[in-house]
Amino acid sequence: MSTDSPLSPSEAAGTAAEAGAGATARFLAARTASATSSQERVAQLAGRAIRALNDVILEEKVTYDEYNALKSWLITVGETGEWPLFLDVWLEHSIEEVANEDRHGSKGTIEGPYYVPDSPIQKSPATLSMRDDEPGTPLLFQGQVTDVEGTPMEGARVEIWQADDLGFYSQFAPGLPEWNLRGTVIADDTGHFEINTVQPAPYQIPTDGACGQLIKAAGWHAWRPAHLHLKVSAPGHQLITTQLYFPGDPHNADDIASAVKPELMLDLADRKDGQGRVTTYDFRLDPEA
Ligand code: DHB
Ligand code: FE
């Protein structure tokens, strides 16, 4: 829609409260059954986590002022809906490492807080839904989905979601069309896919909320390097949730979410027709367990 300016002030003014509340609402909507852990498992995990925090308090001689600052901060994280942001930035990478340690196919990495299921389905070759005047360098993202032996996965699904050229995600920042830069692309009968999109910008986790407060107080930075998010799947195979990164991004080496892996680095070239850039990335799916 050409009425949506690519640089609308409302988009540029997206806040932690909006992103955080959106991420919390999305998580609650997708939540299915509650945890089924045994009493032993709960006691083990909660017991160890509480002991680990007590160790920090005793070893660092944490004061009442610091304890009250922690209480106040934790309350704010909840009030601003930033628990999904906090958890996905600082803990999800370890969860993902455990979840995917037995895979032999493509590497996964964190999902993050901004996945939305059921994005519009298109057959390859596809162009992601975007504004007429979508800013950013055009990118042709192509590849093939196979199993771990290299057998093509006919009709594989490649779900993609990404930030725009300002680092904003549709449905979590105001002023963007609902499915902007989100889509589900069905590979052809040889497992190949072609997706036309634009290069995402590096993403800064919201700095005006509780997570931003912590980052500032600790003197850290809030950046994730530019990335494409993907979920790739085919019948009889394990879905892989991953991200792909762009060489040369200043934050590839110090991603605040610790989600970059060398295997997830794209190899980009200029397109021969001068229309932006092209990159090829193949996915190998593990068989269902
Ligand atoms: C966050 C945002 C992302 O885009 C991502 O990939 C991971 C984490 C966040 O704001 O928590
Ligand atoms: Fe992201």
CSV table of N, CA, C and O in Angstrom, one decimal, residues 14-28 72-92 112-114 172 203-216 222 256:
chain,number,residue,atom,x,y,z
A,14,GLY,N,8.3,3.2,17.4
A,14,GLY,CA,7.9,1.9,18.1
A,14,GLY,C,8.6,1.8,19.4
A,14,GLY,O,9.8,2.1,19.6
A,15,THR,N,7.9,1.4,20.5
A,15,THR,CA,8.4,1.4,21.8
A,15,THR,C,8.5,0.0,22.4
A,15,THR,O,7.9,-1.0,21.9
A,16,ALA,N,9.3,-0.1,23.4
A,16,ALA,CA,9.5,-1.4,24.1
A,16,ALA,C,8.1,-1.9,24.6
A,16,ALA,O,7.8,-3.1,24.5
A,17,ALA,N,7.3,-1.0,25.1
A,17,ALA,CA,6.0,-1.4,25.6
A,17,ALA,C,5.2,-2.1,24.5
A,17,ALA,O,4.5,-3.1,24.7
A,18,GLU,N,5.2,-1.5,23.3
A,18,GLU,CA,4.5,-2.1,22.2
A,18,GLU,C,5.0,-3.4,21.8
A,18,GLU,O,4.3,-4.4,21.6
A,19,ALA,N,6.4,-3.5,21.6
A,19,ALA,CA,7.0,-4.7,21.2
A,19,ALA,C,6.8,-5.8,22.3
A,19,ALA,O,6.5,-6.9,22.0
A,20,GLY,N,7.1,-5.3,23.5
A,20,GLY,CA,7.0,-6.3,24.6
A,20,GLY,C,5.6,-6.8,24.8
A,20,GLY,O,5.4,-8.0,24.9
A,21,ALA,N,4.6,-5.9,24.8
A,21,ALA,CA,3.2,-6.3,25.0
A,21,ALA,C,2.8,-7.2,23.8
A,21,ALA,O,2.1,-8.2,24.0
A,22,GLY,N,3.2,-6.9,22.6
A,22,GLY,CA,2.9,-7.7,21.5
A,22,GLY,C,3.5,-9.1,21.6
A,22,GLY,O,2.8,-10.1,21.3
A,23,ALA,N,4.7,-9.2,22.1
A,23,ALA,CA,5.4,-10.5,22.2
A,23,ALA,C,4.7,-11.3,23.3
A,23,ALA,O,4.6,-12.5,23.2
A,24,THR,N,4.3,-10.6,24.4
A,24,THR,CA,3.6,-11.4,25.5
A,24,THR,C,2.3,-11.9,25.0
A,24,THR,O,1.9,-13.0,25.2
A,25,ALA,N,1.5,-11.0,24.3
A,25,ALA,CA,0.2,-11.4,23.8
A,25,ALA,C,0.3,-12.6,22.8
A,25,ALA,O,-0.5,-13.5,22.9
A,26,ARG,N,1.3,-12.5,22.0
A,26,ARG,CA,1.5,-13.6,21.0
A,26,ARG,C,1.9,-14.9,21.7
A,26,ARG,O,1.3,-15.9,21.3
A,27,PHE,N,2.7,-14.8,22.7
A,27,PHE,CA,3.1,-16.0,23.4
A,27,PHE,C,1.9,-16.6,24.1
A,27,PHE,O,1.6,-17.8,24.0
A,28,LEU,N,1.1,-15.8,24.8
A,28,LEU,CA,-0.1,-16.3,25.5
A,28,LEU,C,-1.1,-16.9,24.6
A,28,LEU,O,-1.7,-18.0,24.9
A,72,SER,N,12.4,-4.2,42.0
A,72,SER,CA,11.8,-3.2,41.2
A,72,SER,C,11.9,-3.5,39.7
A,72,SER,O,10.9,-3.4,39.0
A,73,TRP,N,13.1,-3.9,39.3
A,73,TRP,CA,13.3,-4.2,37.9
A,73,TRP,C,12.4,-5.4,37.4
A,73,TRP,O,11.8,-5.3,36.4
A,74,LEU,N,12.4,-6.4,38.2
A,74,LEU,CA,11.6,-7.6,37.8
A,74,LEU,C,10.1,-7.3,37.7
A,74,LEU,O,9.5,-7.8,36.8
A,75,ILE,N,9.6,-6.4,38.6
A,75,ILE,CA,8.2,-6.0,38.5
A,75,ILE,C,8.0,-5.3,37.2
A,75,ILE,O,7.0,-5.5,36.5
A,76,THR,N,9.0,-4.4,36.8
A,76,THR,CA,8.8,-3.6,35.5
A,76,THR,C,8.9,-4.5,34.3
A,76,THR,O,8.2,-4.3,33.3
A,77,VAL,N,9.7,-5.6,34.3
A,77,VAL,CA,9.8,-6.5,33.2
A,77,VAL,C,8.4,-7.1,32.9
A,77,VAL,O,7.9,-7.1,31.8
A,78,GLY,N,7.7,-7.5,34.0
A,78,GLY,CA,6.4,-8.0,33.9
A,78,GLY,C,5.4,-7.0,33.4
A,78,GLY,O,4.6,-7.2,32.5
A,79,GLU,N,5.4,-5.8,34.0
A,79,GLU,CA,4.5,-4.8,33.7
A,79,GLU,C,4.5,-4.4,32.3
A,79,GLU,O,3.5,-4.0,31.6
A,80,THR,N,5.7,-4.3,31.7
A,80,THR,CA,5.9,-3.9,30.3
A,80,THR,C,5.9,-5.1,29.3
A,80,THR,O,6.1,-4.9,28.1
A,81,GLY,N,5.6,-6.3,29.9
A,81,GLY,CA,5.4,-7.4,29.0
A,81,GLY,C,6.7,-7.9,28.4
A,81,GLY,O,6.8,-8.5,27.3
A,82,GLU,N,7.9,-7.6,29.0
A,82,GLU,CA,9.2,-7.9,28.4
A,82,GLU,C,9.7,-9.2,28.7
A,82,GLU,O,10.9,-9.5,28.4
A,83,TRP,N,9.0,-10.1,29.4
A,83,TRP,CA,9.6,-11.4,29.7
A,83,TRP,C,10.0,-12.2,28.5
A,83,TRP,O,11.0,-12.8,28.4
A,84,PRO,N,9.1,-12.2,27.4
A,84,PRO,CA,9.6,-12.9,26.2
A,84,PRO,C,10.9,-12.3,25.6
A,84,PRO,O,11.8,-13.1,25.2
A,85,LEU,N,11.0,-11.0,25.6
A,85,LEU,CA,12.2,-10.4,25.1
A,85,LEU,C,13.4,-10.8,26.0
A,85,LEU,O,14.5,-11.2,25.5
A,86,PHE,N,13.3,-10.7,27.3
A,86,PHE,CA,14.4,-11.0,28.2
A,86,PHE,C,14.8,-12.4,28.0
A,86,PHE,O,16.0,-12.7,27.8
A,87,LEU,N,13.8,-13.3,28.0
A,87,LEU,CA,14.2,-14.8,28.0
A,87,LEU,C,14.8,-15.2,26.7
A,87,LEU,O,15.8,-15.9,26.6
A,88,ASP,N,14.2,-14.6,25.5
A,88,ASP,CA,14.7,-15.0,24.2
A,88,ASP,C,16.1,-14.4,24.0
A,88,ASP,O,16.9,-15.0,23.2
A,89,VAL,N,16.4,-13.3,24.6
A,89,VAL,CA,17.8,-12.7,24.4
A,89,VAL,C,18.8,-13.4,25.2
A,89,VAL,O,19.9,-13.7,24.8
A,90,TRP,N,18.5,-13.7,26.5
A,90,TRP,CA,19.5,-14.1,27.4
A,90,TRP,C,19.5,-15.6,27.8
A,90,TRP,O,20.5,-16.1,28.3
A,91,LEU,N,18.4,-16.3,27.5
A,91,LEU,CA,18.4,-17.8,27.8
A,91,LEU,C,18.1,-18.7,26.7
A,91,LEU,O,18.6,-19.8,26.6
A,92,GLU,N,17.4,-18.2,25.6
A,92,GLU,CA,16.9,-19.2,24.6
A,92,GLU,C,18.0,-19.9,23.9
A,92,GLU,O,17.9,-21.1,23.5
A,112,GLY,N,13.3,-16.5,18.9
A,112,GLY,CA,13.1,-15.1,19.2
A,112,GLY,C,11.6,-14.8,19.5
A,112,GLY,O,10.8,-15.7,19.3
A,113,PRO,N,11.2,-13.6,19.8
A,113,PRO,CA,9.9,-13.3,20.2
A,113,PRO,C,8.9,-12.9,19.1
A,113,PRO,O,7.7,-12.7,19.4
A,114,TYR,N,9.4,-12.8,17.8
A,114,TYR,CA,8.5,-12.2,16.8
A,114,TYR,C,8.0,-13.1,15.7
A,114,TYR,O,7.5,-12.7,14.7
A,172,PHE,N,4.6,-6.1,15.4
A,172,PHE,CA,5.2,-5.7,16.7
A,172,PHE,C,5.6,-4.3,16.7
A,172,PHE,O,6.0,-3.8,17.8
A,203,TYR,N,19.1,-5.2,14.2
A,203,TYR,CA,18.0,-5.0,15.1
A,203,TYR,C,18.4,-4.6,16.5
A,203,TYR,O,19.3,-5.3,17.0
A,204,GLN,N,17.9,-3.6,17.0
A,204,GLN,CA,18.2,-3.2,18.4
A,204,GLN,C,17.1,-3.6,19.3
A,204,GLN,O,15.9,-3.2,19.0
A,205,ILE,N,17.3,-4.4,20.3
A,205,ILE,CA,16.2,-4.7,21.2
A,205,ILE,C,15.7,-3.4,21.8
A,205,ILE,O,16.5,-2.5,22.0
A,206,PRO,N,14.4,-3.3,22.1
A,206,PRO,CA,13.9,-2.0,22.6
A,206,PRO,C,14.7,-1.5,23.7
A,206,PRO,O,14.9,-2.2,24.7
A,207,THR,N,15.1,-0.2,23.7
A,207,THR,CA,16.0,0.3,24.7
A,207,THR,C,15.2,1.1,25.7
A,207,THR,O,15.8,1.5,26.7
A,208,ASP,N,13.9,1.4,25.5
A,208,ASP,CA,13.2,2.2,26.5
A,208,ASP,C,12.4,1.4,27.5
A,208,ASP,O,11.6,2.0,28.3
A,209,GLY,N,12.6,0.1,27.6
A,209,GLY,CA,11.9,-0.7,28.6
A,209,GLY,C,12.9,-1.2,29.6
A,209,GLY,O,14.0,-0.8,29.7
A,210,ALA,N,12.4,-2.2,30.3
A,210,ALA,CA,13.2,-2.8,31.4
A,210,ALA,C,14.5,-3.5,30.9
A,210,ALA,O,15.5,-3.4,31.5
A,211,CYS,N,14.4,-4.2,29.7
A,211,CYS,CA,15.6,-4.8,29.2
A,211,CYS,C,16.6,-3.7,28.8
A,211,CYS,O,17.8,-3.9,29.0
A,212,GLY,N,16.1,-2.6,28.2
A,212,GLY,CA,17.0,-1.5,27.9
A,212,GLY,C,17.6,-0.9,29.1
A,212,GLY,O,18.8,-0.5,29.0
A,213,GLN,N,16.9,-0.8,30.2
A,213,GLN,CA,17.4,-0.3,31.4
A,213,GLN,C,18.6,-1.1,31.9
A,213,GLN,O,19.6,-0.6,32.3
A,214,LEU,N,18.4,-2.4,31.9
A,214,LEU,CA,19.5,-3.3,32.3
A,214,LEU,C,20.7,-3.1,31.4
A,214,LEU,O,21.8,-3.0,31.9
A,215,ILE,N,20.5,-3.1,30.1
A,215,ILE,CA,21.6,-3.0,29.2
A,215,ILE,C,22.4,-1.7,29.4
A,215,ILE,O,23.6,-1.7,29.5
A,216,LYS,N,21.6,-0.6,29.7
A,216,LYS,CA,22.3,0.7,29.9
A,216,LYS,C,23.0,0.7,31.2
A,216,LYS,O,24.2,1.1,31.3
A,222,ALA,N,22.7,-3.1,22.7
A,222,ALA,CA,21.4,-3.7,22.5
A,222,ALA,C,21.2,-4.4,21.2
A,222,ALA,O,20.1,-4.8,20.8
A,256,ILE,N,23.8,-9.7,21.0
A,256,ILE,CA,23.3,-9.7,22.4
A,256,ILE,C,22.5,-10.9,22.7
A,256,ILE,O,22.5,-11.4,23.9
